[in-house]
Tab-separated table of C-alpha atoms in Angstrom:
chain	number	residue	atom	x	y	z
A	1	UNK	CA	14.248	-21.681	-17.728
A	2	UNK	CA	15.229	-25.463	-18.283
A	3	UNK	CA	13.830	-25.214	-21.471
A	4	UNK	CA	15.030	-22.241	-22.679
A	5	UNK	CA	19.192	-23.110	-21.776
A	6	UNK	CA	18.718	-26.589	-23.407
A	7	UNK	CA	17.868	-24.627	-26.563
A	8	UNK	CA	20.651	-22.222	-26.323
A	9	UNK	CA	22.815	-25.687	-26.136
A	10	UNK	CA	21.426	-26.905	-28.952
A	11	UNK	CA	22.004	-23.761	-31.056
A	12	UNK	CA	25.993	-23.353	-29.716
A	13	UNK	CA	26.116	-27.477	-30.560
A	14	UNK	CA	24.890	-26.992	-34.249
A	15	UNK	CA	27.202	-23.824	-35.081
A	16	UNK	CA	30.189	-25.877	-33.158
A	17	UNK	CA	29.029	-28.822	-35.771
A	18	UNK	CA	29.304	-26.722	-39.055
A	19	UNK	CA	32.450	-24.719	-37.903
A	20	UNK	CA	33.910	-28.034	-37.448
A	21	UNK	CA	32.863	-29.641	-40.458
A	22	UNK	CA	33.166	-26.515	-42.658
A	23	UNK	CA	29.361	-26.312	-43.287
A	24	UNK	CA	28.613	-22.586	-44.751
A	25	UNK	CA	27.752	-20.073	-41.926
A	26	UNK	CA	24.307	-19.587	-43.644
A	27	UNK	CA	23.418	-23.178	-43.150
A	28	UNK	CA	23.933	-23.181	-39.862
A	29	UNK	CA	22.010	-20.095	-38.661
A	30	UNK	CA	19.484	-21.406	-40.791
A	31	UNK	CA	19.360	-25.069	-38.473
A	32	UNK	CA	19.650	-22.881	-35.694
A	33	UNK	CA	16.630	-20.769	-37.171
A	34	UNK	CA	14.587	-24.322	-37.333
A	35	UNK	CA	15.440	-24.673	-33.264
A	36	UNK	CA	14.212	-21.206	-31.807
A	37	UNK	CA	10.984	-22.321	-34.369
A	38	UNK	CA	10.361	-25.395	-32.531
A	39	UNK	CA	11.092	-24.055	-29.197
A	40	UNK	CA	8.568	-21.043	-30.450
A	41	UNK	CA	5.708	-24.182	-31.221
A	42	UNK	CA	7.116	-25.660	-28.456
A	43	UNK	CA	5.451	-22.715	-25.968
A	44	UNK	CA	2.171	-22.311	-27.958
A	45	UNK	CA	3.036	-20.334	-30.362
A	46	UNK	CA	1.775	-21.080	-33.433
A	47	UNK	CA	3.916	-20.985	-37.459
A	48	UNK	CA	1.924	-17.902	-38.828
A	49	UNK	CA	2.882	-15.755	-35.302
A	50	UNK	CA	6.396	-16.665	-35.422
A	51	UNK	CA	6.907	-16.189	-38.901
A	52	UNK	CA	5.581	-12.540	-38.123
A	53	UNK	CA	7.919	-12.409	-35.468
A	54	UNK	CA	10.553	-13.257	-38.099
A	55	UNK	CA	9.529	-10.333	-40.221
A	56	UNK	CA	9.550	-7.924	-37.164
A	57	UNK	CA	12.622	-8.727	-35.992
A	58	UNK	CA	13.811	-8.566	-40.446
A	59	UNK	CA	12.257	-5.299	-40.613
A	60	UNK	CA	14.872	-4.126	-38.546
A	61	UNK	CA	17.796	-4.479	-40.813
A	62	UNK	CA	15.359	-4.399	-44.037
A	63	UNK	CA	17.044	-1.238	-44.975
A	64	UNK	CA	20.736	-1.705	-44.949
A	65	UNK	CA	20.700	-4.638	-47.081
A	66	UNK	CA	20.409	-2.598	-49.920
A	67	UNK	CA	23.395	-0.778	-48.991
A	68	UNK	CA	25.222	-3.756	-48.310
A	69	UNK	CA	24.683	-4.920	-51.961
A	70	UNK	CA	25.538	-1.664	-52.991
A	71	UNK	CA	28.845	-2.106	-51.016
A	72	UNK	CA	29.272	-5.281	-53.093
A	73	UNK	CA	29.142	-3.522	-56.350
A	74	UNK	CA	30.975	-0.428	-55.123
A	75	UNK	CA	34.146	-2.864	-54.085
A	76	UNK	CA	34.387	-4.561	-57.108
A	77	UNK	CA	33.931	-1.158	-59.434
A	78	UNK	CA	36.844	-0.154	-57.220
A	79	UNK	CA	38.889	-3.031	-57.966
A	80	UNK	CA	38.233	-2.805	-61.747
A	81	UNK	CA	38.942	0.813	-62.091
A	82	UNK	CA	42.351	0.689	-60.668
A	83	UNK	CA	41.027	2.249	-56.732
A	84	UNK	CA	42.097	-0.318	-55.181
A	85	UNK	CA	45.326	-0.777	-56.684
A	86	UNK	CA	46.565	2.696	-56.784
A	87	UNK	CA	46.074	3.441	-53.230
A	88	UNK	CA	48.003	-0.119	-52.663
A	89	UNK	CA	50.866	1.692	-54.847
A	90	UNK	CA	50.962	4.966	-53.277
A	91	UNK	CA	50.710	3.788	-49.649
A	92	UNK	CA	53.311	0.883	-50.257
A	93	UNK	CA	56.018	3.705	-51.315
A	94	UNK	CA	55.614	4.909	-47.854
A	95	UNK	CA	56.297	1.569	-45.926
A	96	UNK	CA	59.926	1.863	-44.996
A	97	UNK	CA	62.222	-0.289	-42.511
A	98	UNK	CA	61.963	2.512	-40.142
A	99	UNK	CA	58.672	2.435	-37.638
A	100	UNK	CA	57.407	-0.602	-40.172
A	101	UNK	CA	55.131	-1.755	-37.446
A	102	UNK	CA	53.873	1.375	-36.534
A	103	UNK	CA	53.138	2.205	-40.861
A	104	UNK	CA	51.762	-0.771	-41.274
A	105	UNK	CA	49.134	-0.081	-38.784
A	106	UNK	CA	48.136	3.180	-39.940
A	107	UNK	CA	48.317	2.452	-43.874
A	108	UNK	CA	45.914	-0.475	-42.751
A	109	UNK	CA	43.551	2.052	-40.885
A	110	UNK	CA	43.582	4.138	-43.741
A	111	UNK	CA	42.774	1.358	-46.172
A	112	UNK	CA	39.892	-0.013	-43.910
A	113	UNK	CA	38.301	3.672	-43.377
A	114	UNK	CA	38.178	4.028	-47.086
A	115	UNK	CA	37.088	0.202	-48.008
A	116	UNK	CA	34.925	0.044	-44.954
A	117	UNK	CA	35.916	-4.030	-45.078
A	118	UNK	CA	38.001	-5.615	-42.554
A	119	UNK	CA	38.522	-8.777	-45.094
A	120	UNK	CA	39.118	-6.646	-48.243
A	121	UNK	CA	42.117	-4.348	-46.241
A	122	UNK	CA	43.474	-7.889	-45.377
A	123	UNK	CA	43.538	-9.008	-48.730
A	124	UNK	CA	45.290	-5.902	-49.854
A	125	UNK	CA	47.085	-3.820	-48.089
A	126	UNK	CA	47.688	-6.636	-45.084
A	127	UNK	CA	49.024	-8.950	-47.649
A	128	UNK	CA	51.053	-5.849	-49.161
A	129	UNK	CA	52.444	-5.409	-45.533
A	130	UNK	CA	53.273	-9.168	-44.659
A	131	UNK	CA	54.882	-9.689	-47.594
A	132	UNK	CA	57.320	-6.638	-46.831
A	133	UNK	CA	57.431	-7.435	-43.511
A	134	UNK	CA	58.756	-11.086	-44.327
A	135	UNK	CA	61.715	-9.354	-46.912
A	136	UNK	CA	62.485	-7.384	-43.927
A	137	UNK	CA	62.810	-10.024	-41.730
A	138	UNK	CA	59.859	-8.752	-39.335
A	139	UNK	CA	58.707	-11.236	-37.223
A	140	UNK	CA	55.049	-12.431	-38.958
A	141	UNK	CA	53.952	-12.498	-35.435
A	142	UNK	CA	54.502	-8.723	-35.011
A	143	UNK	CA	52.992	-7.785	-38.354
A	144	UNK	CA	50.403	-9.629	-38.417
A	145	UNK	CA	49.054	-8.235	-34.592
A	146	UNK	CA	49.616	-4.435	-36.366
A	147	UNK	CA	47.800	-5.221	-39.563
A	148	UNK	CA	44.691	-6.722	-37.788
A	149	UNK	CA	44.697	-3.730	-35.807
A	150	UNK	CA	44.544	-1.669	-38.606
A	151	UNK	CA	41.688	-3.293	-40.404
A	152	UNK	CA	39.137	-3.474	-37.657
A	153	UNK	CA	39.606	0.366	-37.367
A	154	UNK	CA	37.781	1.238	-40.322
A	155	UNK	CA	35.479	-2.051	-39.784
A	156	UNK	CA	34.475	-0.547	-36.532
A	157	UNK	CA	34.189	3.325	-37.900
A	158	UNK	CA	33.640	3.446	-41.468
A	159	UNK	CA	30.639	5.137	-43.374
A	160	UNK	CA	30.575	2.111	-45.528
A	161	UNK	CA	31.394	-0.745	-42.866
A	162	UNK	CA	28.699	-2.927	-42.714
A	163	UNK	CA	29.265	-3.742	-38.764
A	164	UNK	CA	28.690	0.243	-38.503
A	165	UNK	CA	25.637	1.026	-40.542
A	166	UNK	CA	24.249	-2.451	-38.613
A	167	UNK	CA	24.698	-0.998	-35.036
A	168	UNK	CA	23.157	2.393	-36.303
A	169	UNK	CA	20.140	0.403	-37.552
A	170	UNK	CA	20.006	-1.594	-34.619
A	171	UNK	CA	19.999	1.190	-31.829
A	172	UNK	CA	18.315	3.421	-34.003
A	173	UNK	CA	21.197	6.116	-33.897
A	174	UNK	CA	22.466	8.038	-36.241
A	175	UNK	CA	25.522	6.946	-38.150
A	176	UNK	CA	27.784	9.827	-38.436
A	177	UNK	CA	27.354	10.746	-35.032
A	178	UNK	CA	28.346	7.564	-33.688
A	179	UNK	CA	30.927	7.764	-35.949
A	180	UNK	CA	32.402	10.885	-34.080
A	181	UNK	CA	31.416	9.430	-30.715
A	182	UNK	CA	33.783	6.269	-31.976
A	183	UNK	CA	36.352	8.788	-33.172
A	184	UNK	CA	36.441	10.286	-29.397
A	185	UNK	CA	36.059	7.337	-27.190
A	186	UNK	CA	38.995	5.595	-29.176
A	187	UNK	CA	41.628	8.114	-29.501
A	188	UNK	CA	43.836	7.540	-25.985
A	189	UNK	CA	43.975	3.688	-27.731
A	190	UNK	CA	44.869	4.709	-30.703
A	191	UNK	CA	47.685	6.792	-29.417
A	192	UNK	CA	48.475	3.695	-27.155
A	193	UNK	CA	48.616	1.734	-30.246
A	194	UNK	CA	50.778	3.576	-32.167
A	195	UNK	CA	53.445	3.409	-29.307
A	196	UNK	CA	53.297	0.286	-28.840
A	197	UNK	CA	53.854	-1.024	-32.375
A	198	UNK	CA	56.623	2.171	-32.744
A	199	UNK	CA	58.454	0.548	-29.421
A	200	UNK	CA	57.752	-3.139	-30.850
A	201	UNK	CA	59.285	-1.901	-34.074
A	202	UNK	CA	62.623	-0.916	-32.258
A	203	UNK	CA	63.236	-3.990	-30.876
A	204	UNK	CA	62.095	-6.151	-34.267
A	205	UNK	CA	64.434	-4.340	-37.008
A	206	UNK	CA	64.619	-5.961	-40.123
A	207	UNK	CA	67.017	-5.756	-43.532
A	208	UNK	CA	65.328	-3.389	-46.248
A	209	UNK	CA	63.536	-6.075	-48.643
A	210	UNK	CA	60.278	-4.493	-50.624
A	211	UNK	CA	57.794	-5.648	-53.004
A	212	UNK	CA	57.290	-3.647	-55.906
A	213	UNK	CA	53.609	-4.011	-56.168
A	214	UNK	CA	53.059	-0.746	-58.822
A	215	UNK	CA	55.023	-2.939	-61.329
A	216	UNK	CA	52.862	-5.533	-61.024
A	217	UNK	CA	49.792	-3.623	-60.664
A	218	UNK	CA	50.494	-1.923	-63.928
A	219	UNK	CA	50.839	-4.901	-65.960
A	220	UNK	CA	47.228	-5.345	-65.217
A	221	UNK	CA	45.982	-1.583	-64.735
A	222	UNK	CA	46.428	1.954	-65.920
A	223	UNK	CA	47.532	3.651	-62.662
A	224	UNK	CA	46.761	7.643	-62.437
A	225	UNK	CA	46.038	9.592	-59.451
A	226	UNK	CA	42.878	10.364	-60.882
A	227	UNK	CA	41.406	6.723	-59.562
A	228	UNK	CA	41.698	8.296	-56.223
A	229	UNK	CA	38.655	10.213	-56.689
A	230	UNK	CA	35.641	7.400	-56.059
A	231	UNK	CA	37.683	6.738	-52.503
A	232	UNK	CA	38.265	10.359	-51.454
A	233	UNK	CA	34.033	11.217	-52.488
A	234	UNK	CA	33.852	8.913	-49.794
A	235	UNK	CA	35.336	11.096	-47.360
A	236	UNK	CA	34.253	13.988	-48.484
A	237	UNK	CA	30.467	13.065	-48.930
A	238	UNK	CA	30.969	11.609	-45.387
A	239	UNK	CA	32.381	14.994	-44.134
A	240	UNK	CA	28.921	16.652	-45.189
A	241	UNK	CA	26.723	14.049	-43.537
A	242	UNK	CA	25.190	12.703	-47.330
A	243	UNK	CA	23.375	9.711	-47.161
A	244	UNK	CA	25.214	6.610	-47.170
A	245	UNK	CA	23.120	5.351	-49.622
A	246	UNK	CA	24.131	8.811	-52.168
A	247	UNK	CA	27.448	8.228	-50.719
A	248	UNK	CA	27.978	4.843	-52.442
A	249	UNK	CA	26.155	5.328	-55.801
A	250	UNK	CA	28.121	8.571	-56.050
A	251	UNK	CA	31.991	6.676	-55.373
A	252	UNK	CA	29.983	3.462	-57.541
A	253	UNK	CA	29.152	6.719	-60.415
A	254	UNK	CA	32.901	7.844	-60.094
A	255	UNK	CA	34.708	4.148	-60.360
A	256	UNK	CA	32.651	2.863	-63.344
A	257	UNK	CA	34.283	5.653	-65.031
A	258	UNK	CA	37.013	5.013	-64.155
A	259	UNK	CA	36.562	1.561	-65.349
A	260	UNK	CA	35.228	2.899	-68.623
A	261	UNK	CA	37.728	5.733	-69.655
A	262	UNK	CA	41.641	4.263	-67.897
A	263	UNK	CA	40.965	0.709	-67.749
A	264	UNK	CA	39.321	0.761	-71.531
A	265	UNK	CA	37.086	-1.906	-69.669
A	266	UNK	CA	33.603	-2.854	-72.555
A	267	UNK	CA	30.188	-2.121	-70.977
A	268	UNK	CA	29.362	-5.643	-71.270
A	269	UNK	CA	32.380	-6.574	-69.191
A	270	UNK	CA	31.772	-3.532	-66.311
A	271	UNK	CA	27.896	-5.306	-66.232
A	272	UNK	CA	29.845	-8.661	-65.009
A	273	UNK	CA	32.173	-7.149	-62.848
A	274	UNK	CA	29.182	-5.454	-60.802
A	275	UNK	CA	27.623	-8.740	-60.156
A	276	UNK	CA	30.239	-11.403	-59.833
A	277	UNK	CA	33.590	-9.196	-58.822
A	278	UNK	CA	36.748	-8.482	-59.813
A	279	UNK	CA	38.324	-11.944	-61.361
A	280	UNK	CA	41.606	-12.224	-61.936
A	281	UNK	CA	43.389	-15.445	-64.314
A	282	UNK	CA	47.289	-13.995	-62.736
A	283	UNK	CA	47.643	-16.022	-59.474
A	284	UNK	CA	49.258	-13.379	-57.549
A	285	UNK	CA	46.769	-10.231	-58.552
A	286	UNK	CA	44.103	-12.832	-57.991
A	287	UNK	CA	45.287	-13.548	-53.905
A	288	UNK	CA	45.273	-9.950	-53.793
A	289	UNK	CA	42.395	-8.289	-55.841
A	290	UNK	CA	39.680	-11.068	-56.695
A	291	UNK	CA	36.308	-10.426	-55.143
A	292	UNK	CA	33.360	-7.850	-54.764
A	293	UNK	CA	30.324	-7.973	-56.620
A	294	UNK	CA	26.675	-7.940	-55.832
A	295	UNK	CA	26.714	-11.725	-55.557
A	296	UNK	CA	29.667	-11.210	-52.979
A	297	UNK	CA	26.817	-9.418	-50.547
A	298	UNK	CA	24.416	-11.963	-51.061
A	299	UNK	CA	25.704	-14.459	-48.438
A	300	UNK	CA	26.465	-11.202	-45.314
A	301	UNK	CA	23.092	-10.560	-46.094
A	302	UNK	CA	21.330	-13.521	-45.417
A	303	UNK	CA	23.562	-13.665	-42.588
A	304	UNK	CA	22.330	-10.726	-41.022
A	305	UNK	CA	18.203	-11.639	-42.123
A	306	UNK	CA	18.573	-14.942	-40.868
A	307	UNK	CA	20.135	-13.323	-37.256
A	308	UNK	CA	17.215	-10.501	-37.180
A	309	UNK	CA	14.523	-13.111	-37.514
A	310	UNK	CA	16.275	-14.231	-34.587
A	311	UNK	CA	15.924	-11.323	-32.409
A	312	UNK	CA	12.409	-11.001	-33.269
A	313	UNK	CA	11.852	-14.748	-32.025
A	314	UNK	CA	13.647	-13.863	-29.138
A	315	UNK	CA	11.537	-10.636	-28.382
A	316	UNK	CA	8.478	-12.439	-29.300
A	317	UNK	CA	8.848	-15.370	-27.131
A	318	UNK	CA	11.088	-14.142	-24.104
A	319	UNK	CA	13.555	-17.028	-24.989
A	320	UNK	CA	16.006	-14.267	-23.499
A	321	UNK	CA	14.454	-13.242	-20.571
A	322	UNK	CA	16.126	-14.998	-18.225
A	323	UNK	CA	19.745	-14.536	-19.600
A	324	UNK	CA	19.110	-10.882	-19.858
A	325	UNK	CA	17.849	-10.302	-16.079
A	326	UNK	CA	21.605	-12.159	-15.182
A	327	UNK	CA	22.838	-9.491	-17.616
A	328	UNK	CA	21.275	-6.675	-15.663
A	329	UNK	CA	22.025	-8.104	-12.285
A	330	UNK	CA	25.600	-8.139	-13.592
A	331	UNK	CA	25.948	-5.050	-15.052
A	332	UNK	CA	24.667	-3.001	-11.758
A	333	UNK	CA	27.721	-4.224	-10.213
A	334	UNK	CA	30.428	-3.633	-13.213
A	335	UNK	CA	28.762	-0.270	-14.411
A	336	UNK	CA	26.329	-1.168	-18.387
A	337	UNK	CA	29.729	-1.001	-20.361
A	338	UNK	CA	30.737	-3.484	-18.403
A	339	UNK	CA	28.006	-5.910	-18.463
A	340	UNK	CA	27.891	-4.826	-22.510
A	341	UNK	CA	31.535	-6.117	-22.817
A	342	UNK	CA	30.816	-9.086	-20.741
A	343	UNK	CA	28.269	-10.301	-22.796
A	344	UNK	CA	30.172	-9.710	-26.337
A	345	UNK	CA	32.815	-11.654	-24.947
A	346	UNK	CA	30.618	-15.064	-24.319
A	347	UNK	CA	28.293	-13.934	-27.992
A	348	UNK	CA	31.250	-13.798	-29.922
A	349	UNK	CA	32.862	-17.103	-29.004
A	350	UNK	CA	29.485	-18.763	-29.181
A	351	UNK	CA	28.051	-16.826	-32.791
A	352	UNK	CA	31.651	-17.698	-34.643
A	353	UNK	CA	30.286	-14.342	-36.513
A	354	UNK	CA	30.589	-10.848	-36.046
A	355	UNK	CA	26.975	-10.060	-37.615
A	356	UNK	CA	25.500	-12.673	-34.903
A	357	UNK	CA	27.251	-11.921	-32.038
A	358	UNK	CA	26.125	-7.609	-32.390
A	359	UNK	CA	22.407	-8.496	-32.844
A	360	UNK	CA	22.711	-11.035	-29.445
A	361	UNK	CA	24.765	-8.212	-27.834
A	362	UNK	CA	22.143	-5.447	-28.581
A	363	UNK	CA	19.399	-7.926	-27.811
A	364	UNK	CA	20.423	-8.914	-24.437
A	365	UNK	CA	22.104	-5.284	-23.321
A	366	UNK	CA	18.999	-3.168	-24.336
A	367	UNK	CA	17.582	-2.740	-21.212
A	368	UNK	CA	21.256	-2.576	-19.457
A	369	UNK	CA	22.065	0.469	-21.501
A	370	UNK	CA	17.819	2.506	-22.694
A	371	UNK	CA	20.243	5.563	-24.085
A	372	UNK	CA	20.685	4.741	-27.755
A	373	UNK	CA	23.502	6.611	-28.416
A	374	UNK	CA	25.828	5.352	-25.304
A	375	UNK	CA	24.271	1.611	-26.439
A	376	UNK	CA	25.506	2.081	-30.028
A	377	UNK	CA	29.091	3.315	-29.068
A	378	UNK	CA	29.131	0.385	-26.305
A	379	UNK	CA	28.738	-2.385	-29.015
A	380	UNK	CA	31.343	-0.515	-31.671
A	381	UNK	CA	33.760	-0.797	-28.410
A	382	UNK	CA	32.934	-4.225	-27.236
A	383	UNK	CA	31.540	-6.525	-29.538
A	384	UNK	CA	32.990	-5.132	-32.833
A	385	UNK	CA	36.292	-5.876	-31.820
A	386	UNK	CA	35.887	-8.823	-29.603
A	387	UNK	CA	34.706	-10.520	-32.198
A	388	UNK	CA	37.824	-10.233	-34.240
A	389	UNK	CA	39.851	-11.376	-30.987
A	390	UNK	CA	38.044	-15.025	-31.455
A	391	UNK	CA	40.529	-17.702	-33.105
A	392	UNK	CA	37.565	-19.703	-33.941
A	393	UNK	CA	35.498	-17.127	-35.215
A	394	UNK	CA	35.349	-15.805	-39.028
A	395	UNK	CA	36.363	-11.732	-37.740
A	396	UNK	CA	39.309	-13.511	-36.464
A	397	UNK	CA	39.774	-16.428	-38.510
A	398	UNK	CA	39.721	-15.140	-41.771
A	399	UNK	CA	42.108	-11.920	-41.901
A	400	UNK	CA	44.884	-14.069	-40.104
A	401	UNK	CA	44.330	-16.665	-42.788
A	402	UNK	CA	44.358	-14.214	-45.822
A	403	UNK	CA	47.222	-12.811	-44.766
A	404	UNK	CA	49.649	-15.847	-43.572
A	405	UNK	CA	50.143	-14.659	-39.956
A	406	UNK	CA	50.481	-16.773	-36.907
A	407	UNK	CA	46.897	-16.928	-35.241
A	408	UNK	CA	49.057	-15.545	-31.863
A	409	UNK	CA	48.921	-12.227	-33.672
A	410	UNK	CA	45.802	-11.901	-32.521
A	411	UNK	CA	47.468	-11.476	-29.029
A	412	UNK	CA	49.409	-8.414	-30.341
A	413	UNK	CA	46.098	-6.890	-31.870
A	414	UNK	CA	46.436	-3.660	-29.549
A	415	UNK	CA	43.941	-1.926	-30.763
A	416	UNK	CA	41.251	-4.432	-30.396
A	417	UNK	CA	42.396	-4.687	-27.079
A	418	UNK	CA	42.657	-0.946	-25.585
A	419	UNK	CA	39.821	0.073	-26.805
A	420	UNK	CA	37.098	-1.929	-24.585
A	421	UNK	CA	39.373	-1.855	-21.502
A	422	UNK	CA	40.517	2.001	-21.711
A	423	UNK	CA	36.245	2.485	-21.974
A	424	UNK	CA	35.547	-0.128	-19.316
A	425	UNK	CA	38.318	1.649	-17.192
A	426	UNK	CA	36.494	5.191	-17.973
A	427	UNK	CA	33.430	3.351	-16.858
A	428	UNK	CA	34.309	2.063	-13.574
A	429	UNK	CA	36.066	5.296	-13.257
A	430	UNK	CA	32.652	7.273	-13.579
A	431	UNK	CA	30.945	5.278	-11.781
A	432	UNK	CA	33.003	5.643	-8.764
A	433	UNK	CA	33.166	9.422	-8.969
A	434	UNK	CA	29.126	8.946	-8.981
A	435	UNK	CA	29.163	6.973	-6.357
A	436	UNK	CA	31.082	9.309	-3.944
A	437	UNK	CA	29.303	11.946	-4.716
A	438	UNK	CA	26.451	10.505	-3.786
């Protein structure tokens, strides 16, 4: 057991090294791939059997980084064919002085269910709304709390959010179901939510500045309401259950189109945009609109090989065992949501990524929590979001950076908040009402 804590040191000391020093994410998990390797050699294990761990633990995710590099292309095609920036136009029209707060979260939500990205609705329509929110005279503080909100709740219950399709391959569920599991078990926050930022709002009045953002998207774009379509085919494929995979390549289909016919965009041109992203030489579209691509995917998905090779070390060589019979002992006296959220909280401030910190979650909770289905909609409630709630880590970090809020927004990020403690309160609840009757 000695052994096996020193390790875990080690690893939190090398990701605390690169955060610090700014080394790239992949690096790191990579070092910390070269400890769990030597602790692995260290027991007896020889390189051939835990390199086959490696690919066990790989084969996990194997699938879903196709569709994550199909998310790449899809987000730039949507940025090229004017998606991205006609939905920025039409929802901006609706942000008024009045209730700014509450709009801004639910514009956000909207955004982030059709993007599936919690970075790319920063980029756009967060930046949109702190940019109003600062001619209004809105305290940056306030907005930026509501607009973090408001990404994460597509990031946690999107058909094409990576952090969903993840947890689904993970636990083995499927995803649209968990998506209407998500849908129930966060509704009494998301009321909760609403009030709060519509009561916040009251007190937080501003003047009645705006940024005209259809002028200056149509300097750059043709803007129809026809480049709604690749966004709405993803609701409506989702609403029939199609294959996520269909899903994309339909919207991808739809947008290059798009890209072709309005934007009078050359072939050659649409080839570059799928693989490097939407580039932009006009400094303000470019804060707003650059990125995408297949290339853009590259770097999430070696994130998320590098931290399933993990979990197959870990299963292979019972680095885990110990932590995860504290885990169970824990969560028999807290109810399994509550040893679930216990456990995202310490992997997410010790992972500095979201991708990380779910496959540690799932890998130390699986026993707390054998149904699949309550397992999957435990980590979408708990680590999803706590993630996000970690200054230090890149959920948190980035969005507040992109967008130029305070990183004490983070505080007023309501939504990230209700949701695991109204489901931890349910828990305890049930589990009390079992217990009496018993």
């Amino acid at each position: 057991m000695m052994l096996e804590n020193l390790v875990m040191l080690a690893f939190v000391a090398v990701l605390m090294f690169c955060v610090a020093f700014g080394v790239p994410t992949a690096a790191a998990l990579i070092a910390g791939y070269v400890i769990f390797i030597l602790y692995g050699m260290k027991k007896g294990y020889s390189v051939p059997s835990l390199l086959k761990m490696s690919w066990s633990g790989l084969g996990t995710v194997i699938r879903i980084l196709f569709i994550f590099l199909l998310i790449g292309i899809l987000t730039a095609l949507w940025r090229g064919a004017g998606t991205i920036p006609e939905i920025i136009a039409v929802s901006a029209g609706l942000i008024h002085p009045s209730g700014f707060l509450l709009l801004s979260f639910l514009l956000n939500c909207a955004v982030s269910v059709l993007t599936g990205t919690s970075f790319g609705t920063a980029a756009t329509m967060g930046v949109v709304c702190m940019t109003m929110g600062s001619a209004m005279g809105v305290n940056p503080l306030f907005t930026g709390g509501a607009v973090v909100s408001g990404i994460f709740f597509g990031d946690r219950c999107s058909p094409v959010s990576t952090s969903a399709l993840l947890v689904s391959e993970l636990t083995g569920t499927d995803l649209y179901g968990n998506i209407r599991r998500m849908l129930r078990s966060c509704l009494v926050p998301f009321v909760l939510t609403c009030a709060a930022y519509l009561a916040l709002g009251a007190f937080s009045r501003g003047g009645s500045g705006a940024m005209d953002v259809k002028t200056m998207f149509s300097g750059h774009f043709t803007l129809h309401w026809i480049l709604l379509i690749p966004a709405l085919l993803i609701l409506v494929m989702a609403a029939f259950r199609a294959k996520v995979k269909y899903t994309l390549l339909a919207s991808a289909a739809a947008a290059a189109v798009c890209c072709l016919v309005f934007q009078k965009m050359p072939v050659p041109e649409l080839i570059r945009l799928m693989i490097f992203g939407y580039r932009s030489e006009d400094p303000q579209l470019a804060a707003m609109m650059n990125g995408g691509g297949f290339l853009s995917m590259v770097q999430v998905s070696v994130i998320v090989g590098i931290s399933s090779a993990y979990a197959g070390i870990f299963e292979g060589t019972g680095l885990l065992l110990g932590i995860k019979r504290y885990v169970e002992a824990v969560s028999r006296k807290i109810t399994p949501f509550g040893g679930i959220l216990a456990v995202s909280v310490v992997t997410s401030m010790i992972s500095f990524n979201q991708t990380l910190a779910i496959i540690l979650t799932d890998q130390l909770t699986k026993d707390v929590e054998p149904d699949k289905e309550k397992r999957a909609l435990a980590l979408e409630d708990t680590v999803v979001l706590m993630a996000a709630l970690v200054p230090w880590s890149i959920a948190g970090n980035v969005p507040i950076s992109t967008i130029g809020a305070p990183m004490a927004s983070l505080c007023l990020a309501f939504y990230l908040i209700l949701v695991p403690l109204w489901n931890f309160a349910r828990a305890l609840t049930q589990n009390r009402k079992n217990f009496e009757r018993n």
